[in-house]
mmCIF file of C-alpha atoms in Angstrom:
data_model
loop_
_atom_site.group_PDB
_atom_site.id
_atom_site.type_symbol
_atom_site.label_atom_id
_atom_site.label_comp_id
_atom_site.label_asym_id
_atom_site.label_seq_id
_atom_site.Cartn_x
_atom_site.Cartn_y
_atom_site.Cartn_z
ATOM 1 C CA UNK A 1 8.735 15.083 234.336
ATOM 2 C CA UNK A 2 10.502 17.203 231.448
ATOM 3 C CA UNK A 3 12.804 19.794 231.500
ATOM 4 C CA UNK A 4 13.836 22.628 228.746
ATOM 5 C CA UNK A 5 17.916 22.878 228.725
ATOM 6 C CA UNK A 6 20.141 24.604 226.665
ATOM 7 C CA UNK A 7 23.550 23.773 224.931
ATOM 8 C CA UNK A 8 24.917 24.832 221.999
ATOM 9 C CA UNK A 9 22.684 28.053 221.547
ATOM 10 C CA UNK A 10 19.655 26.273 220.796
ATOM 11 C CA UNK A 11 17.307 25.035 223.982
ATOM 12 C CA UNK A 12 15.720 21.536 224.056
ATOM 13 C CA UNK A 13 12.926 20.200 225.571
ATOM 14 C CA UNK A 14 13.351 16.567 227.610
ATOM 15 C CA UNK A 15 12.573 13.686 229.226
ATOM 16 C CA UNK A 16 13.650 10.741 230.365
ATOM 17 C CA UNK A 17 14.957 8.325 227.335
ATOM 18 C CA UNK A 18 14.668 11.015 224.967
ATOM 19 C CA UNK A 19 16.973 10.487 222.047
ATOM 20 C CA UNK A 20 18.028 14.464 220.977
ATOM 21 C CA UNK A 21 21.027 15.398 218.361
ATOM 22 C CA UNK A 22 22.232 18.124 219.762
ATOM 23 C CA UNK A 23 25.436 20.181 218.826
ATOM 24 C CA UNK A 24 28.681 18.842 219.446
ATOM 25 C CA UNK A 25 29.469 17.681 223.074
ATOM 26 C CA UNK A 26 32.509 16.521 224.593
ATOM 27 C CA UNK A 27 32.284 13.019 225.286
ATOM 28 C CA UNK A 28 33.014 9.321 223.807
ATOM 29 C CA UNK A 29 30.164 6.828 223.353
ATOM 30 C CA UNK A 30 28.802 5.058 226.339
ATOM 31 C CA UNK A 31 29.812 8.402 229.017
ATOM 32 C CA UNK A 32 27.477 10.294 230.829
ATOM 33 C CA UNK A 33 27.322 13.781 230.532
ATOM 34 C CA UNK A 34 25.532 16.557 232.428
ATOM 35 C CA UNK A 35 23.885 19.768 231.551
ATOM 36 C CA UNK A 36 23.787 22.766 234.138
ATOM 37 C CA UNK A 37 22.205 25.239 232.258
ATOM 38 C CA UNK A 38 18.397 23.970 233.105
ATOM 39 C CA UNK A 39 15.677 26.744 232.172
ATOM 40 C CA UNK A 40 12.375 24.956 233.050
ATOM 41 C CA UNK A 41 11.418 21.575 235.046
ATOM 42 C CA UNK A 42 7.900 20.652 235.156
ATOM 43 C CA UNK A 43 5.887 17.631 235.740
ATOM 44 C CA UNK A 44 3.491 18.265 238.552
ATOM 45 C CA UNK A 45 4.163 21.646 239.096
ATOM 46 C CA UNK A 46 6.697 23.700 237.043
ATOM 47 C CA UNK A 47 9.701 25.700 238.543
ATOM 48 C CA UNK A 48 11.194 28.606 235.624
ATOM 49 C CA UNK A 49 14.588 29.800 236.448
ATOM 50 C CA UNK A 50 15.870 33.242 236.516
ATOM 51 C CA UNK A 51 17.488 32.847 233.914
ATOM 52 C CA UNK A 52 18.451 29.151 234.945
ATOM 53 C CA UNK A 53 17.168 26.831 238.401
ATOM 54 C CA UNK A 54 20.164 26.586 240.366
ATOM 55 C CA UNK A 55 21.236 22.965 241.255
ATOM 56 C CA UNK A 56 19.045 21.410 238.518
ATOM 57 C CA UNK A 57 21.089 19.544 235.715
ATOM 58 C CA UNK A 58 20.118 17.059 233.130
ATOM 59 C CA UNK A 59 22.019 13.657 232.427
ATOM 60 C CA UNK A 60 22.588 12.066 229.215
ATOM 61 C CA UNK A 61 24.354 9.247 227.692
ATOM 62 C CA UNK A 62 26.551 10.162 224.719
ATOM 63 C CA UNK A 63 25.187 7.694 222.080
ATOM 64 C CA UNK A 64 26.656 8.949 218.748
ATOM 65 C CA UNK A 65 29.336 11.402 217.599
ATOM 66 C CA UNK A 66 28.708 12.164 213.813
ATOM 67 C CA UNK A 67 28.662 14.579 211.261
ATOM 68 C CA UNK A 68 25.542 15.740 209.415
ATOM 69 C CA UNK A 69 24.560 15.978 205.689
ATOM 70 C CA UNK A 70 27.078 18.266 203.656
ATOM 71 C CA UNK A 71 25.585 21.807 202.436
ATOM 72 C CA UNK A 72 27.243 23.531 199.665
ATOM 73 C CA UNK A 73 27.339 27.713 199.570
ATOM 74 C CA UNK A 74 27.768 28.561 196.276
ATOM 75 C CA UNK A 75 27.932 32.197 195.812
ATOM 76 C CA UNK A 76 28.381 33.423 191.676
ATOM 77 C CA UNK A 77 28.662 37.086 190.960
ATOM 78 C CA UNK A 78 27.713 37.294 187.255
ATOM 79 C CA UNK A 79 29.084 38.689 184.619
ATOM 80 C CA UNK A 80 32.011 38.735 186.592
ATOM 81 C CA UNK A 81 33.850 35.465 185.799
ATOM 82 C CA UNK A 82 33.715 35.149 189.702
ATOM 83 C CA UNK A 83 32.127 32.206 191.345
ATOM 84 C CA UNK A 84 33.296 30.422 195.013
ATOM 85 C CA UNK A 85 32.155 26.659 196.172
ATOM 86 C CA UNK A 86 32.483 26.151 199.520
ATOM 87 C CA UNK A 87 31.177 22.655 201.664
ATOM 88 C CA UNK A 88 30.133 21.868 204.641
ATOM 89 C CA UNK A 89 29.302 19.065 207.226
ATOM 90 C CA UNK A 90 27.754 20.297 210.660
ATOM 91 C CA UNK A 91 29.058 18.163 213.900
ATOM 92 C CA UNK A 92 26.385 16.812 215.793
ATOM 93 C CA UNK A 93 26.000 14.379 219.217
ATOM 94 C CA UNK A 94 23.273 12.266 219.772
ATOM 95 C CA UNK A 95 21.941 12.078 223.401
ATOM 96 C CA UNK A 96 19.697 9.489 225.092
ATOM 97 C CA UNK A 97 18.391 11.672 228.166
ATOM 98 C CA UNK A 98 18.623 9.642 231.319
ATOM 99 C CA UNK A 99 17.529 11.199 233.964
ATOM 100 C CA UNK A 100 16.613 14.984 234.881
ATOM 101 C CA UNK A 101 18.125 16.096 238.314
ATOM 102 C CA UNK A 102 17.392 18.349 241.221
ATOM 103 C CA UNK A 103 18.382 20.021 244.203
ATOM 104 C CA UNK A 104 22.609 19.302 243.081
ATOM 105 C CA UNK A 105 22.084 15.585 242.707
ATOM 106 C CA UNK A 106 24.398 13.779 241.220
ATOM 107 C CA UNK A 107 23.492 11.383 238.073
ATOM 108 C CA UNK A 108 22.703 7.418 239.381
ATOM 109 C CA UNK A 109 22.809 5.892 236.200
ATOM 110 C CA UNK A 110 27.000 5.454 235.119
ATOM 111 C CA UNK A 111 28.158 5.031 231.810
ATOM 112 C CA UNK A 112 27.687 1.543 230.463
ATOM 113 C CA UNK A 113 31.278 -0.713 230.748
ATOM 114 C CA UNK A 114 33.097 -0.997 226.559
ATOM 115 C CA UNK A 115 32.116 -4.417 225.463
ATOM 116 C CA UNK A 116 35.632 -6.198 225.657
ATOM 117 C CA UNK A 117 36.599 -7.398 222.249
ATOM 118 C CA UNK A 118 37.442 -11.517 222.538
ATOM 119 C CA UNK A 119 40.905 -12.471 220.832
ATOM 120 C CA UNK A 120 40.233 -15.153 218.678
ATOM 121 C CA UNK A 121 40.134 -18.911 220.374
ATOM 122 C CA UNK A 122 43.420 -20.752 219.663
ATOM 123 C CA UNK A 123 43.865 -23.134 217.232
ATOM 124 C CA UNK A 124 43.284 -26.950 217.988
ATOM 125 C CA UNK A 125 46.189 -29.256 218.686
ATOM 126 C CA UNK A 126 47.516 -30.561 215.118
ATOM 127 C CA UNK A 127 45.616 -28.127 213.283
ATOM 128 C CA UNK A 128 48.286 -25.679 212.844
ATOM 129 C CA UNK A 129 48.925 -24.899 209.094
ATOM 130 C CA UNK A 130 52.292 -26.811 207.427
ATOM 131 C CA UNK A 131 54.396 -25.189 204.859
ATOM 132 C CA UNK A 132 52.735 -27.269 202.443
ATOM 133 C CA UNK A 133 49.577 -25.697 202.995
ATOM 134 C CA UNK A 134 50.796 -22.255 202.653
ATOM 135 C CA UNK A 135 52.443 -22.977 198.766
ATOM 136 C CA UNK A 136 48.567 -23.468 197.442
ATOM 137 C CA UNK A 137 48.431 -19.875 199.014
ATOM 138 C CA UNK A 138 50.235 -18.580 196.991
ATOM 139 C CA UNK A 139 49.598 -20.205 194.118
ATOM 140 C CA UNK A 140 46.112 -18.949 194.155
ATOM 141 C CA UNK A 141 47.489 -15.061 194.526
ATOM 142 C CA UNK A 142 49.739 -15.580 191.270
ATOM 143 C CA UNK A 143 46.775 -17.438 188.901
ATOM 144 C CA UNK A 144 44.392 -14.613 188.211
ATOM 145 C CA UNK A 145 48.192 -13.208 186.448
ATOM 146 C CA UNK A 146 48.321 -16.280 184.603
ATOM 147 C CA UNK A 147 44.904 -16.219 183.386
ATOM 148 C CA UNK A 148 45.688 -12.740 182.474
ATOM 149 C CA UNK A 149 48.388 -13.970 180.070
ATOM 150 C CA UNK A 150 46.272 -16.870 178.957
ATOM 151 C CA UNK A 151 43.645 -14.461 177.350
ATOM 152 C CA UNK A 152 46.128 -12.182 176.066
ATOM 153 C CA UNK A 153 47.657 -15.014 174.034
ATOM 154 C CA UNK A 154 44.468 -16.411 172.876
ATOM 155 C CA UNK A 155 43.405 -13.011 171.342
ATOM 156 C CA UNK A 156 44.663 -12.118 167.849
ATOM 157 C CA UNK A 157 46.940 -9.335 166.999
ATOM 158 C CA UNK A 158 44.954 -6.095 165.704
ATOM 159 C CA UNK A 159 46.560 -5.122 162.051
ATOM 160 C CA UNK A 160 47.000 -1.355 161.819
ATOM 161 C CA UNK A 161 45.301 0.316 159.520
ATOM 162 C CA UNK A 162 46.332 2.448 156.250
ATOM 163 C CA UNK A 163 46.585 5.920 156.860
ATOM 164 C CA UNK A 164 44.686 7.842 154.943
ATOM 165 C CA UNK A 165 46.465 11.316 153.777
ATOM 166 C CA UNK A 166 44.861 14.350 154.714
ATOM 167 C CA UNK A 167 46.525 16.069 152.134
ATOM 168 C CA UNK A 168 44.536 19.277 150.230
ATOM 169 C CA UNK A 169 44.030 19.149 146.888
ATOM 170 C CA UNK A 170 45.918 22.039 144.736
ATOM 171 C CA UNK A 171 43.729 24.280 143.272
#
């Protein structure tokens, strides 16, 4: 089954698990969103709307919210000592279709849960760090300085060199 819809003044044609980058939609990764504005639905026999199908929609799963390669309009008038530089970077969503819907259904498949993020497992009994751990800490931080200094000292002092007069000879 496929259907054509359209967003974001372009139309698309889909199925389900289609991956499409379509213009920018609403939406954080992981939700669902649905498109009403369905023009065509085929499969086994195809239904065109006039100029949509009332109570068809389209759900997708918002995958990716990104920007696209940057253009450049450069415009130069010549002769004129007038030029203008001007970039650009399109916004773009990308879309895994998940199901195509008819007769006002409502969309099955739910956004996917955030993967929790897992705090960091404590620390063992008697491992915890002593103050005499955390000198050698610092120590470290301050040696690439020394090192620094080390160098400097080893290196020998440039002499200046004569000037030379740039003076014109008198003629």
């Amino acid at each position: 089954m496929f259907a054509v819809i359209r967003t974001g003044g372009k139309q698309y044609r889909v199925a389900a698990e289609d991956v499409i980058k379509v213009e920018k939609v609403k939406g954080d990764p992981g939700e669902i969103v649905q498109f009403g504005e369905v023009l065509v639905v085929g499969g086994d026999d195809v239904t065109l709307g006039v100029p949509t199908i009332a109570g068809a929609s389209v759900a997708a799963e918002v995958l990716e919210q990104g920007r696209g390669a940057k253009v450049i309009a450069f415009k130069k008038r010549r002769r004129k000592n007038s030029r203008r530089k001007r970039g650009h970077r399109q916004e773009f969503t990308l879309l895994r279709v998940t199901e195509i819907l008819t007769d006002g259904a409502k969309p099955t498949v739910t956004a996917r849960p955030k993967p929790e993020r897992k705090p960091p497992p404590p620390p063992e009994a008697g491992t915890e760090p002593d103050d005499e751990e955390a000198k050698p800490r610092k120590a470290k931080a301050k040696a690439p300085k020394a090192k620094a200094k080390a160098k400097a000292a080893k290196k020998p002092a440039k002499k200046a060199a004569p000037k030379k007069s740039k003076a014109k000879p008198k003629k």
